[in-house]
PDB file of C-alpha atoms in Angstrom:
ATOM      1  CA  MET A   1      80.255 116.037 106.187  1.00 75.00           C
ATOM      2  CA  SER A   2      80.584 118.753 103.518  1.00 83.00           C
ATOM      3  CA  ASP A   3      81.914 121.580 104.307  1.00 87.00           C
ATOM      4  CA  LEU A   4      79.517 124.450 103.297  1.00 92.00           C
ATOM      5  CA  ASN A   5      80.583 127.716 105.075  1.00 92.00           C
ATOM      6  CA  ARG A   6      77.867 130.176 106.814  1.00 94.00           C
ATOM      7  CA  ARG A   7      77.349 132.713 103.700  1.00 94.00           C
ATOM      8  CA  GLU A   8      76.952 129.812 101.156  1.00 95.00           C
ATOM      9  CA  LYS A   9      74.347 128.524 103.568  1.00 96.00           C
ATOM     10  CA  LEU A  10      72.437 131.835 103.755  1.00 96.00           C
ATOM     11  CA  LYS A  11      72.462 132.019  99.761  1.00 97.00           C
ATOM     12  CA  LEU A  12      70.873 128.788  99.181  1.00 97.00           C
ATOM     13  CA  GLU A  13      68.510 128.556 102.009  1.00 97.00           C
ATOM     14  CA  LYS A  14      67.434 132.044 100.599  1.00 97.00           C
ATOM     15  CA  PHE A  15      67.078 131.083  96.548  1.00 97.00           C
ATOM     16  CA  PHE A  16      65.513 127.284  97.731  1.00 97.00           C
ATOM     17  CA  GLU A  17      63.039 129.739 100.076  1.00 96.00           C
ATOM     18  CA  MET A  18      63.908 127.954 103.231  1.00 96.00           C
ATOM     19  CA  GLY A  19      62.669 130.354 106.092  1.00 91.00           C
ATOM     20  CA  GLY A  20      59.635 128.875 106.838  1.00 92.00           C
ATOM     21  CA  GLY A  21      60.793 125.081 107.048  1.00 95.00           C
ATOM     22  CA  TYR A  22      59.690 124.659 103.376  1.00 96.00           C
ATOM     23  CA  VAL A  23      61.571 123.838 100.723  1.00 97.00           C
ATOM     24  CA  LEU A  24      60.726 125.412  96.672  1.00 97.00           C
ATOM     25  CA  ASP A  25      57.297 123.627  95.921  1.00 96.00           C
ATOM     26  CA  PHE A  26      58.262 120.336  97.187  1.00 96.00           C
ATOM     27  CA  SER A  27      55.727 118.411  99.557  1.00 96.00           C
ATOM     28  CA  ASN A  28      57.127 115.862 102.056  1.00 97.00           C
ATOM     29  CA  ARG A  29      56.494 113.066  99.279  1.00 96.00           C
ATOM     30  CA  THR A  30      58.064 114.604  96.371  1.00 97.00           C
ATOM     31  CA  LEU A  31      61.034 116.212  98.423  1.00 97.00           C
ATOM     32  CA  SER A  32      61.534 112.603  99.660  1.00 96.00           C
ATOM     33  CA  ASP A  33      61.120 111.130  96.060  1.00 96.00           C
ATOM     34  CA  PHE A  34      63.093 113.752  94.772  1.00 96.00           C
ATOM     35  CA  VAL A  35      66.099 112.946  97.386  1.00 96.00           C
ATOM     36  CA  PHE A  36      65.952 109.532  96.589  1.00 94.00           C
ATOM     37  CA  GLU A  37      66.098 109.446  92.954  1.00 93.00           C
ATOM     38  CA  THR A  38      68.779 112.090  93.199  1.00 92.00           C
ATOM     39  CA  LEU A  39      71.115 110.606  96.113  1.00 90.00           C
ATOM     40  CA  ASN A  40      69.394 106.766  96.851  1.00 87.00           C
ATOM     41  CA  LEU A  41      68.964 108.662 100.563  1.00 91.00           C
ATOM     42  CA  GLU A  42      66.021 108.102 103.070  1.00 94.00           C
ATOM     43  CA  PHE A  43      65.064 111.543 103.238  1.00 96.00           C
ATOM     44  CA  TYR A  44      62.528 110.999 106.627  1.00 96.00           C
ATOM     45  CA  SER A  45      65.289 108.296 107.908  1.00 94.00           C
ATOM     46  CA  ASP A  46      65.908 109.294 111.528  1.00 94.00           C
ATOM     47  CA  SER A  47      69.700 110.154 110.309  1.00 92.00           C
ATOM     48  CA  TYR A  48      68.159 113.720 108.948  1.00 95.00           C
ATOM     49  CA  ALA A  49      66.200 114.693 112.133  1.00 95.00           C
ATOM     50  CA  ASP A  50      68.980 116.580 114.115  1.00 94.00           C
ATOM     51  CA  PHE A  51      67.435 119.869 113.607  1.00 94.00           C
ATOM     52  CA  GLY A  52      63.647 118.777 113.303  1.00 94.00           C
ATOM     53  CA  ASP A  53      61.342 117.088 111.209  1.00 94.00           C
ATOM     54  CA  SER A  54      60.432 120.232 108.714  1.00 96.00           C
ATOM     55  CA  LYS A  55      61.719 119.802 105.249  1.00 97.00           C
ATOM     56  CA  ALA A  56      64.026 122.776 105.408  1.00 97.00           C
ATOM     57  CA  ASN A  57      65.862 121.292 108.719  1.00 97.00           C
ATOM     58  CA  ARG A  58      66.056 117.891 107.121  1.00 97.00           C
ATOM     59  CA  ILE A  59      67.733 119.636 104.173  1.00 97.00           C
ATOM     60  CA  ARG A  60      69.776 121.294 106.238  1.00 97.00           C
ATOM     61  CA  ALA A  61      71.041 118.041 108.026  1.00 97.00           C
ATOM     62  CA  ILE A  62      72.028 116.430 104.934  1.00 97.00           C
ATOM     63  CA  TRP A  63      74.415 119.516 104.205  1.00 96.00           C
ATOM     64  CA  GLN A  64      75.629 118.459 107.685  1.00 94.00           C
ATOM     65  CA  LYS A  65      76.201 115.254 107.356  1.00 92.00           C
ATOM     66  CA  GLU A  66      76.831 114.063 103.838  1.00 90.00           C
ATOM     67  CA  SER A  67      80.162 114.555 101.673  1.00 85.00           C
ATOM     68  CA  ASN A  68      80.986 117.592  99.191  1.00 88.00           C
ATOM     69  CA  TYR A  69      80.041 115.397  96.323  1.00 85.00           C
ATOM     70  CA  LYS A  70      76.556 114.515  97.469  1.00 89.00           C
ATOM     71  CA  VAL A  71      75.282 117.840  98.763  1.00 94.00           C
ATOM     72  CA  GLY A  72      76.874 119.948  95.687  1.00 93.00           C
ATOM     73  CA  LYS A  73      75.021 116.920  93.492  1.00 92.00           C
ATOM     74  CA  LEU A  74      71.673 117.474  95.081  1.00 96.00           C
ATOM     75  CA  ILE A  75      71.803 121.372  95.206  1.00 97.00           C
ATOM     76  CA  SER A  76      72.692 120.798  91.308  1.00 95.00           C
ATOM     77  CA  GLU A  77      69.741 118.845  91.004  1.00 96.00           C
ATOM     78  CA  MET A  78      67.475 121.252  92.641  1.00 97.00           C
ATOM     79  CA  LEU A  79      68.717 124.000  90.989  1.00 97.00           C
ATOM     80  CA  ASP A  80      68.088 122.144  87.427  1.00 97.00           C
ATOM     81  CA  TYR A  81      64.597 121.685  88.790  1.00 97.00           C
ATOM     82  CA  TRP A  82      63.782 125.530  89.744  1.00 97.00           C
ATOM     83  CA  LYS A  83      64.976 126.079  86.468  1.00 96.00           C
ATOM     84  CA  ASP A  84      62.798 123.703  84.526  1.00 96.00           C
ATOM     85  CA  LYS A  85      59.714 124.603  86.372  1.00 94.00           C
ATOM     86  CA  LYS A  86      60.347 128.710  85.207  1.00 94.00           C
ATOM     87  CA  VAL A  87      60.559 127.546  81.981  1.00 93.00           C
ATOM     88  CA  MET A  88      57.610 125.011  81.573  1.00 93.00           C
ATOM     89  CA  SER A  89      55.363 127.771  83.392  1.00 93.00           C
ATOM     90  CA  TYR A  90      56.539 130.254  81.083  1.00 93.00           C
ATOM     91  CA  VAL A  91      57.533 132.224  84.040  1.00 93.00           C
ATOM     92  CA  GLU A  92      60.238 135.103  83.102  1.00 94.00           C
ATOM     93  CA  ILE A  93      63.887 134.599  85.486  1.00 96.00           C
ATOM     94  CA  THR A  94      64.142 138.420  87.212  1.00 96.00           C
ATOM     95  CA  GLN A  95      67.768 139.586  87.339  1.00 96.00           C
ATOM     96  CA  PRO A  96      68.239 139.301  91.168  1.00 96.00           C
ATOM     97  CA  GLU A  97      66.881 135.393  90.639  1.00 96.00           C
ATOM     98  CA  GLN A  98      69.598 135.013  87.794  1.00 96.00           C
ATOM     99  CA  ASN A  99      72.292 135.775  89.886  1.00 96.00           C
ATOM    100  CA  LEU A 100      71.547 133.955  93.044  1.00 97.00           C
ATOM    101  CA  PHE A 101      70.931 131.229  90.490  1.00 97.00           C
ATOM    102  CA  ASN A 102      74.877 131.709  89.489  1.00 94.00           C
ATOM    103  CA  GLU A 103      76.094 132.113  92.774  1.00 94.00           C
ATOM    104  CA  CYS A 104      74.171 128.854  94.040  1.00 96.00           C
ATOM    105  CA  GLN A 105      75.491 127.018  90.775  1.00 94.00           C
ATOM    106  CA  LYS A 106      78.766 128.250  91.552  1.00 93.00           C
ATOM    107  CA  ILE A 107      78.807 126.615  95.115  1.00 94.00           C
ATOM    108  CA  ALA A 108      77.583 123.707  93.845  1.00 93.00           C
ATOM    109  CA  GLN A 109      80.105 123.062  90.983  1.00 88.00           C
ATOM    110  CA  ARG A 110      82.891 123.721  93.822  1.00 89.00           C
ATOM    111  CA  LEU A 111      81.384 120.489  95.975  1.00 89.00           C
ATOM    112  CA  LEU A 112      81.359 118.606  93.095  1.00 85.00           C
ATOM    113  CA  THR A 113      84.963 119.073  92.097  1.00 76.00           C
ATOM    114  CA  ASP A 114      85.881 117.974  95.801  1.00 73.00           C
ATOM    115  CA  THR A 115      87.952 114.948  95.350  1.00 70.00           C
ATOM    116  CA  VAL A 116      88.412 112.695  98.000  1.00 74.00           C
ATOM    117  CA  VAL A 117      90.595 110.408  96.597  1.00 82.00           C
ATOM    118  CA  GLU A 118      94.034 112.758  96.282  1.00 76.00           C
ATOM    119  CA  GLU A 119      96.060 110.631  93.854  1.00 83.00           C
ATOM    120  CA  ILE A 120      93.230 109.451  91.810  1.00 85.00           C
ATOM    121  CA  ASP A 121      95.347 110.532  88.753  1.00 84.00           C
ATOM    122  CA  VAL A 122      97.718 107.383  89.050  1.00 90.00           C
ATOM    123  CA  ILE A 123      94.772 105.215  88.526  1.00 92.00           C
ATOM    124  CA  ARG A 124      94.995 105.953  84.447  1.00 88.00           C
ATOM    125  CA  GLU A 125      94.249 104.155  81.415  1.00 85.00           C
ATOM    126  CA  VAL A 126      97.171 102.237  79.106  1.00 80.00           C
ATOM    127  CA  PRO A 127      96.799 103.069  75.558  1.00 78.00           C
ATOM    128  CA  ASP A 128      97.490  99.538  74.375  1.00 83.00           C
ATOM    129  CA  ASP A 129      96.000  97.425  76.740  1.00 87.00           C
ATOM    130  CA  LYS A 130      92.443  98.020  76.174  1.00 89.00           C
ATOM    131  CA  ASP A 131      91.701  95.612  79.270  1.00 88.00           C
ATOM    132  CA  PHE A 132      93.317  97.687  81.894  1.00 89.00           C
ATOM    133  CA  SER A 133      92.175 100.895  80.517  1.00 90.00           C
ATOM    134  CA  LEU A 134      88.631  99.767  80.869  1.00 92.00           C
ATOM    135  CA  LEU A 135      89.002  99.307  84.483  1.00 93.00           C
ATOM    136  CA  ALA A 136      90.788 102.232  85.141  1.00 93.00           C
ATOM    137  CA  LYS A 137      88.595 104.174  83.379  1.00 92.00           C
ATOM    138  CA  SER A 138      85.345 101.931  85.291  1.00 94.00           C
ATOM    139  CA  ILE A 139      87.719 102.548  88.640  1.00 94.00           C
ATOM    140  CA  ARG A 140      88.115 106.753  87.736  1.00 89.00           C
ATOM    141  CA  GLU A 141      84.094 106.989  87.145  1.00 86.00           C
ATOM    142  CA  SER A 142      83.247 105.491  90.685  1.00 88.00           C
ATOM    143  CA  ILE A 143      85.756 108.101  92.150  1.00 84.00           C
ATOM    144  CA  ASP A 144      83.986 110.771  89.882  1.00 76.00           C
ATOM    145  CA  LYS A 145      80.394 109.545  91.715  1.00 75.00           C
ATOM    146  CA  ASN A 146      81.955 109.574  95.666  1.00 75.00           C
ATOM    147  CA  GLU A 147      81.264 105.973  95.454  1.00 84.00           C
ATOM    148  CA  PRO A 148      84.870 104.518  96.787  1.00 89.00           C
ATOM    149  CA  GLU A 149      83.222 101.643  98.067  1.00 92.00           C
ATOM    150  CA  ALA A 150      81.977 100.454  95.002  1.00 92.00           C
ATOM    151  CA  ALA A 151      85.286 100.125  93.028  1.00 93.00           C
ATOM    152  CA  LEU A 152      87.338  97.905  95.994  1.00 95.00           C
ATOM    153  CA  ASP A 153      87.476  94.908  93.957  1.00 95.00           C
ATOM    154  CA  ARG A 154      88.179  96.953  90.970  1.00 95.00           C
ATOM    155  CA  LEU A 155      90.865  98.626  92.617  1.00 95.00           C
ATOM    156  CA  HIS A 156      92.214  94.840  93.850  1.00 94.00           C
ATOM    157  CA  THR A 157      92.294  93.949  90.360  1.00 94.00           C
ATOM    158  CA  TYR A 158      94.374  96.834  89.107  1.00 94.00           C
ATOM    159  CA  VAL A 159      97.039  96.953  91.573  1.00 93.00           C
ATOM    160  CA  MET A 160      97.481  93.344  90.560  1.00 93.00           C
ATOM    161  CA  LYS A 161      97.740  93.823  87.098  1.00 92.00           C
ATOM    162  CA  PHE A 162     100.098  96.819  87.662  1.00 93.00           C
ATOM    163  CA  ILE A 163     102.382  95.031  89.882  1.00 94.00           C
ATOM    164  CA  ARG A 164     102.692  92.130  87.590  1.00 93.00           C
ATOM    165  CA  GLN A 165     103.514  94.408  85.021  1.00 92.00           C
ATOM    166  CA  LEU A 166     106.399  95.731  86.885  1.00 94.00           C
ATOM    167  CA  CYS A 167     107.649  92.580  88.008  1.00 95.00           C
ATOM    168  CA  GLU A 168     107.479  91.297  84.141  1.00 93.00           C
ATOM    169  CA  ASN A 169     109.207  94.543  83.610  1.00 93.00           C
ATOM    170  CA  HIS A 170     111.767  93.479  85.787  1.00 94.00           C
ATOM    171  CA  ASN A 171     112.345  90.223  85.032  1.00 95.00           C
ATOM    172  CA  ILE A 172     111.193  89.173  88.370  1.00 95.00           C
ATOM    173  CA  GLU A 173     109.904  85.554  88.848  1.00 94.00           C
ATOM    174  CA  ILE A 174     106.179  85.654  89.970  1.00 93.00           C
ATOM    175  CA  LYS A 175     103.562  82.392  89.358  1.00 91.00           C
ATOM    176  CA  LYS A 176     100.445  82.969  88.046  1.00 87.00           C
ATOM    177  CA  ASP A 177      98.819  82.288  91.318  1.00 89.00           C
ATOM    178  CA  GLU A 178     100.456  83.812  93.603  1.00 91.00           C
ATOM    179  CA  SER A 179      98.587  86.863  95.968  1.00 91.00           C
ATOM    180  CA  LEU A 180      99.260  90.456  95.452  1.00 90.00           C
ATOM    181  CA  ASN A 181     101.024  90.635  98.654  1.00 90.00           C
ATOM    182  CA  ALA A 182     103.597  88.022  97.431  1.00 92.00           C
ATOM    183  CA  ILE A 183     103.791  89.843  94.187  1.00 93.00           C
ATOM    184  CA  PHE A 184     104.435  93.412  95.613  1.00 92.00           C
ATOM    185  CA  GLY A 185     106.743  91.711  98.586  1.00 93.00           C
ATOM    186  CA  LYS A 186     108.959  90.582  95.832  1.00 94.00           C
ATOM    187  CA  TYR A 187     109.368  93.978  94.143  1.00 94.00           C
ATOM    188  CA  VAL A 188     109.657  95.907  97.147  1.00 93.00           C
ATOM    189  CA  LYS A 189     112.398  93.297  97.649  1.00 93.00           C
ATOM    190  CA  PHE A 190     113.850  94.185  94.275  1.00 94.00           C
ATOM    191  CA  ILE A 191     114.036  98.185  94.285  1.00 94.00           C
ATOM    192  CA  VAL A 192     115.296  97.997  97.833  1.00 93.00           C
ATOM    193  CA  SER A 193     118.199  95.897  96.174  1.00 92.00           C
ATOM    194  CA  GLN A 194     118.679  98.355  93.250  1.00 90.00           C
ATOM    195  CA  ASP A 195     119.452 100.428  96.395  1.00 91.00           C
ATOM    196  CA  LYS A 196     116.354 102.791  95.071  1.00 89.00           C
ATOM    197  CA  ILE A 197     115.305 103.354  99.140  1.00 91.00           C
ATOM    198  CA  GLU A 198     117.609 106.173 100.726  1.00 91.00           C
ATOM    199  CA  SER A 199     115.984 105.692 104.020  1.00 93.00           C
ATOM    200  CA  LYS A 200     115.393 102.885 106.625  1.00 92.00           C
ATOM    201  CA  MET A 201     111.792 104.471 107.233  1.00 93.00           C
ATOM    202  CA  THR A 202     110.791 104.761 103.543  1.00 93.00           C
ATOM    203  CA  GLU A 203     111.831 100.839 103.713  1.00 90.00           C
ATOM    204  CA  ARG A 204     110.319  99.783 106.336  1.00 91.00           C
ATOM    205  CA  ILE A 205     106.923 101.475 105.484  1.00 91.00           C
ATOM    206  CA  LEU A 206     107.060  99.606 102.207  1.00 90.00           C
ATOM    207  CA  LYS A 207     107.926  96.348 103.753  1.00 88.00           C
ATOM    208  CA  TYR A 208     104.971  97.021 106.557  1.00 89.00           C
ATOM    209  CA  SER A 209     102.902  97.929 102.860  1.00 88.00           C
ATOM    210  CA  ILE A 210     103.183  93.968 102.463  1.00 88.00           C
ATOM    211  CA  HIS A 211     100.957  93.192 105.287  1.00 88.00           C
ATOM    212  CA  VAL A 212      98.679  96.429 104.327  1.00 87.00           C
ATOM    213  CA  ILE A 213      98.182  94.688 101.026  1.00 86.00           C
ATOM    214  CA  GLU A 214      97.516  91.189 102.447  1.00 87.00           C
ATOM    215  CA  ALA A 215      94.700  92.689 103.781  1.00 91.00           C
ATOM    216  CA  PHE A 216      93.399  94.135 100.795  1.00 92.00           C
ATOM    217  CA  ASN A 217      93.342  91.076 100.217  1.00 90.00           C
ATOM    218  CA  ASP A 218      90.421  90.202 102.379  1.00 92.00           C
ATOM    219  CA  ILE A 219      88.652  93.217 101.620  1.00 94.00           C
ATOM    220  CA  ARG A 220      88.719  92.154  98.094  1.00 93.00           C
ATOM    221  CA  ASN A 221      87.044  88.649  99.032  1.00 93.00           C
ATOM    222  CA  ASN A 222      84.718  89.468 101.922  1.00 94.00           C
ATOM    223  CA  LYS A 223      83.975  93.561 101.962  1.00 94.00           C
ATOM    224  CA  SER A 224      83.690  94.451  97.861  1.00 94.00           C
ATOM    225  CA  PHE A 225      81.103  93.318  95.018  1.00 93.00           C
ATOM    226  CA  ALA A 226      83.830  90.752  93.902  1.00 92.00           C
ATOM    227  CA  HIS A 227      81.429  88.503  95.702  1.00 91.00           C
ATOM    228  CA  ASP A 228      78.187  89.031  97.103  1.00 91.00           C
ATOM    229  CA  ASN A 229      79.235  90.677 100.248  1.00 89.00           C
ATOM    230  CA  PRO A 230      77.991  93.209 102.984  1.00 92.00           C
ATOM    231  CA  ILE A 231      80.370  96.413 101.410  1.00 92.00           C
ATOM    232  CA  LEU A 232      82.777  98.265 103.538  1.00 93.00           C
ATOM    233  CA  ASN A 233      81.751 101.656 104.943  1.00 89.00           C
ATOM    234  CA  TYR A 234      82.530 104.872 103.039  1.00 83.00           C
ATOM    235  CA  SER A 235      85.188 106.130 105.160  1.00 82.00           C
ATOM    236  CA  GLU A 236      87.517 103.056 105.408  1.00 91.00           C
ATOM    237  CA  SER A 237      87.032 102.849 101.649  1.00 91.00           C
ATOM    238  CA  VAL A 238      88.249 106.392 101.166  1.00 88.00           C
ATOM    239  CA  LEU A 239      91.226 105.397 103.573  1.00 91.00           C
ATOM    240  CA  ILE A 240      92.304 102.511 101.372  1.00 93.00           C
ATOM    241  CA  PHE A 241      91.885 104.486  98.064  1.00 93.00           C
ATOM    242  CA  ASN A 242      94.193 107.132  99.254  1.00 91.00           C
ATOM    243  CA  ASN A 243      96.723 104.589 101.090  1.00 91.00           C
ATOM    244  CA  VAL A 244      96.893 102.521  97.647  1.00 91.00           C
ATOM    245  CA  THR A 245      97.327 105.218  95.163  1.00 92.00           C
ATOM    246  CA  ASN A 246      99.873 107.111  97.575  1.00 91.00           C
ATOM    247  CA  SER A 247     102.224 103.862  96.999  1.00 91.00           C
ATOM    248  CA  ILE A 248     101.484 103.586  93.196  1.00 92.00           C
ATOM    249  CA  LYS A 249     102.240 107.423  92.738  1.00 91.00           C
ATOM    250  CA  PHE A 250     105.393 106.399  94.839  1.00 93.00           C
ATOM    251  CA  ILE A 251     106.270 103.446  93.134  1.00 93.00           C
ATOM    252  CA  GLU A 252     105.843 105.569  89.722  1.00 92.00           C
ATOM    253  CA  SER A 253     108.538 107.658  90.876  1.00 92.00           C
ATOM    254  CA  VAL A 254     111.015 104.483  91.565  1.00 92.00           C
ATOM    255  CA  GLU A 255     110.303 103.442  88.344  1.00 92.00           C
ATOM    256  CA  LYS A 256     110.977 106.693  86.404  1.00 91.00           C
ATOM    257  CA  THR A 257     114.452 106.899  88.248  1.00 89.00           C
ATOM    258  CA  LEU A 258     115.036 103.040  86.985  1.00 88.00           C
ATOM    259  CA  GLU A 259     114.095 103.771  83.224  1.00 88.00           C
ATOM    260  CA  GLN A 260     116.215 107.396  83.843  1.00 88.00           C
ATOM    261  CA  GLU A 261     119.089 105.343  84.518  1.00 86.00           C
ATOM    262  CA  ASN A 262     118.543 102.499  82.258  1.00 81.00           C
ATOM    263  CA  LYS A 263     118.521 104.960  79.067  1.00 83.00           C
ATOM    264  CA  ILE A 264     122.021 106.599  80.549  1.00 81.00           C
ATOM    265  CA  LYS A 265     123.368 102.807  80.535  1.00 75.00           C
ATOM    266  CA  GLU A 266     122.161 102.022  76.837  1.00 73.00           C
ATOM    267  CA  THR A 267     123.715 105.110  75.722  1.00 75.00           C
ATOM    268  CA  GLU A 268     127.054 104.229  77.395  1.00 66.00           C
ATOM    269  CA  SER A 269     126.832 101.155  76.076  1.00 66.00           C
ATOM    270  CA  ALA A 270     126.123 102.598  72.352  1.00 61.00           C
ATOM    271  CA  ASP A 271     128.969 105.181  72.824  1.00 57.00           C
ATOM    272  CA  TRP A 272     131.320 102.272  73.436  1.00 56.00           C
ATOM    273  CA  GLU A 273     130.311 100.130  70.570  1.00 60.00           C
ATOM    274  CA  ASP A 274     131.447 102.889  68.453  1.00 59.00           C
ATOM    275  CA  LEU A 275     134.669 103.867  69.102  1.00 55.00           C
ATOM    276  CA  PRO A 276     136.903 102.583  66.622  1.00 60.00           C
ATOM    277  CA  PHE A 277     139.254  99.423  68.090  1.00 55.00           C
TER     278      PHE A 277
END
């Protein structure tokens, strides 16, 4: 659900002229078409009848039930619609109208910048790997559109490539046909053996994550667009994304420590080689 507050709702309702149950100059059909084209939602479904059947009440239900991103997108498109109508009708926008328009636009932008995946920045492009970069870009685009459920298969592929690369970097022996959880298990065993985990709790979380990753295989095969499947719901997709990206963030911190230690060892080795004996 969106987190529109009372003051924001009052501004939006005033701008969209929702006091009498209407919404701008939309008819039942044109508003239904507009919402479907913008969000792919059935405006006159029972899901949006909680507050009544008027156009304004159904818009209020969408504000109540849908995510920040979707509500922000709908508000933004409705603002553009209002402005386009003014321009095409050669009707001058008054200063009070412009001021309220600007306020509503700020509300839309706030909602649109809300990120459902906290650590999405860890899904990044790699300059020397075109395939990896395209994969990361595609995943981030789905998150930007607030469609995590549409990117679960690509997230699985990304994690597979990410963990495989780490194993190769550390000369961890893996087989081509090994599953993601098997490869991840070998990597976890490696960082534990390198004493990079300070607490038993962290070690247990990582080892338990192997089972979580194993379940991700099932999601990829049976609940994603990898095949002709019924797609996992939005909320669980967000949970999976956040779990996976948080794990990647932690692994990156471990890798940074390993990299720093290797540089120190290389420097010390070079210093020994320069000694005159």
